[in-house]
mmCIF file of C-alpha atoms in Angstrom:
data_model
loop_
_atom_site.group_PDB
_atom_site.id
_atom_site.type_symbol
_atom_site.label_atom_id
_atom_site.label_comp_id
_atom_site.label_asym_id
_atom_site.label_seq_id
_atom_site.Cartn_x
_atom_site.Cartn_y
_atom_site.Cartn_z
ATOM 1 C CA MET L 1 3.026 -14.278 21.791
ATOM 2 C CA ALA L 2 -0.269 -14.153 19.878
ATOM 3 C CA SER L 3 -0.962 -10.600 21.024
ATOM 4 C CA LEU L 4 2.441 -9.520 19.704
ATOM 5 C CA LEU L 5 1.650 -11.029 16.311
ATOM 6 C CA ILE L 6 -1.783 -9.372 16.278
ATOM 7 C CA ALA L 7 -0.174 -6.027 17.145
ATOM 8 C CA LEU L 8 2.414 -6.460 14.376
ATOM 9 C CA LEU L 9 -0.280 -7.261 11.816
ATOM 10 C CA LEU L 10 -2.279 -4.184 12.843
ATOM 11 C CA ALA L 11 0.853 -2.005 12.796
ATOM 12 C CA ASN L 12 1.612 -3.265 9.284
ATOM 13 C CA ALA L 13 -1.922 -2.453 8.149
ATOM 14 C CA VAL L 14 -1.849 1.057 9.630
ATOM 15 C CA PHE L 15 1.598 1.778 8.197
ATOM 16 C CA ASN L 16 0.551 0.725 4.692
ATOM 17 C CA VAL L 17 -2.686 2.718 4.792
ATOM 18 C CA VAL L 18 -0.887 5.852 6.025
ATOM 19 C CA VAL L 19 2.265 5.757 3.873
ATOM 20 C CA TRP L 20 1.294 4.404 0.456
ATOM 21 C CA PRO L 21 -1.563 6.756 -0.516
ATOM 22 C CA ALA L 22 0.701 9.767 0.141
ATOM 23 C CA PHE L 23 3.418 8.161 -1.976
ATOM 24 C CA PHE L 24 0.899 7.496 -4.759
ATOM 25 C CA ARG L 25 -0.044 11.174 -4.853
ATOM 26 C CA ARG L 26 3.631 12.043 -5.340
ATOM 27 C CA VAL L 27 4.008 9.426 -8.082
ATOM 28 C CA ALA L 28 0.929 10.772 -9.892
ATOM 29 C CA LYS L 29 2.404 14.294 -9.889
ATOM 30 C CA ASP L 30 5.850 13.125 -11.031
ATOM 31 C CA PRO L 31 6.703 14.195 -14.601
ATOM 32 C CA ARG L 32 7.659 10.591 -15.408
ATOM 33 C CA ALA L 33 4.069 9.477 -14.741
ATOM 34 C CA LYS L 34 2.825 10.857 -18.093
ATOM 35 C CA ASP L 35 4.365 11.003 -21.543
ATOM 36 C CA ALA L 36 4.313 14.022 -23.857
ATOM 37 C CA ALA L 37 0.786 13.142 -25.016
ATOM 38 C CA GLY L 38 -0.490 12.960 -21.428
ATOM 39 C CA LYS L 39 -0.785 9.167 -21.419
ATOM 40 C CA ARG L 40 0.186 7.240 -18.254
ATOM 41 C CA THR L 41 3.625 5.622 -18.483
ATOM 42 C CA ARG L 42 5.025 2.333 -17.217
ATOM 43 C CA PHE L 43 6.519 4.310 -14.330
ATOM 44 C CA PHE L 44 3.010 5.174 -13.164
ATOM 45 C CA THR L 45 1.588 1.711 -13.855
ATOM 46 C CA VAL L 46 4.334 -0.154 -11.992
ATOM 47 C CA HIS L 47 3.997 2.091 -8.963
ATOM 48 C CA ALA L 48 0.202 1.864 -9.026
ATOM 49 C CA VAL L 49 0.369 -1.950 -9.047
ATOM 50 C CA LEU L 50 2.927 -2.056 -6.223
ATOM 51 C CA ILE L 51 0.914 0.369 -4.104
ATOM 52 C CA GLY L 52 -2.276 -1.557 -4.819
ATOM 53 C CA LEU L 53 -0.605 -4.773 -3.647
ATOM 54 C CA ALA L 54 0.657 -3.065 -0.486
ATOM 55 C CA LEU L 55 -2.852 -1.831 0.304
ATOM 56 C CA ALA L 56 -4.319 -5.274 -0.383
ATOM 57 C CA LEU L 57 -1.787 -6.756 2.050
ATOM 58 C CA ALA L 58 -2.844 -4.117 4.578
ATOM 59 C CA VAL L 59 -6.446 -5.273 4.308
ATOM 60 C CA VAL L 60 -5.440 -8.923 4.672
ATOM 61 C CA SER L 61 -3.246 -8.100 7.685
ATOM 62 C CA ALA L 62 -6.057 -6.193 9.375
ATOM 63 C CA VAL L 63 -8.610 -8.940 8.734
ATOM 64 C CA VAL L 64 -6.293 -11.673 10.024
ATOM 65 C CA ALA L 65 -5.481 -9.613 13.124
ATOM 66 C CA VAL L 66 -9.150 -8.965 13.895
ATOM 67 C CA VAL L 67 -10.107 -12.609 13.340
ATOM 68 C CA ALA L 68 -7.228 -13.754 15.564
ATOM 69 C CA ALA L 69 -8.216 -11.259 18.267
ATOM 70 C CA ILE L 70 -11.865 -12.341 18.163
ATOM 71 C CA GLN L 71 -10.958 -16.018 18.364
ATOM 72 C CA GLY L 72 -8.647 -15.310 21.275
ATOM 73 C CA LEU L 73 -5.500 -16.674 19.659
#
């Protein structure tokens, strides 16, 4: 059971690291990301925060999985 949980945590980490940076590049290029003056909009800020949180969760998932694997859980 523990190895399944470790695998799920690692899969979550890999998924987040692969998917979210590509999505962020699309958000940054979206016309809604900047206003007429070239300033970043709430659209950009909200997506940047959400993507940042997803990547932080990826790091936490990877660390917990590695610690669990090392401790033999």
